[in-house]
Amino acid sequence: MASDESEKYDESCIFCLIAKNQDEETEVIKQNEELVCFRDICPAAPHHYLVIPREHIHSCCSLSREHIHLVERMTSMGRAVLKEQGITNMEEVS
Ligand SMILES: [Zn+2]
């Protein structure tokens, strides 16, 4: 499958599929031009949400110093989602 966006998007990568709303199983809760927050398909906790960048940099190993601010924004989006879901006790969240 040839695509102009192929260099930014790995078809075998579930996170990329979710970021592009290509995964029907996944319920996207919140998104912006940079980040996507979705409900974990196999929740380990009652409220388990993941925030990922749209860019294909999912591995912690590939995160560099430039991504620190991105990670902060991911964390704050995660908090915002939890608040919207009415969760105030952060201890229950993994
Ligand atoms: Zn990816």
CSV table of C-alpha atoms and ligand atoms in Angstrom, one decimal, residues 8-17 19 52-59, ligand 1:
chain,number,residue,atom,x,y,z
A,8,LYS,CA,5.5,9.2,9.3
A,9,TYR,CA,3.3,6.2,9.8
A,10,ASP,CA,4.0,2.6,10.3
A,11,GLU,CA,1.0,0.4,9.3
A,12,SER,CA,2.1,-2.4,11.6
A,13,CYS,CA,2.1,0.0,14.6
A,14,ILE,CA,-1.1,0.0,16.6
A,15,PHE,CA,-0.4,3.4,18.1
A,16,CYS,CA,0.0,4.9,14.6
A,17,LEU,CA,-3.3,3.3,13.5
A,19,ALA,CA,-3.5,8.2,16.0
A,52,ILE,CA,0.4,9.1,22.6
A,53,PRO,CA,1.9,11.6,20.2
A,54,ARG,CA,0.7,11.4,16.6
A,55,GLU,CA,4.3,11.3,15.5
A,56,HIS,CA,5.8,7.8,15.5
A,57,ILE,CA,8.0,8.1,18.6
A,58,HIS,CA,6.3,5.6,21.0
A,59,SER,CA,9.4,3.9,22.4
B,1,ZN,ZN,3.8,4.2,15.6
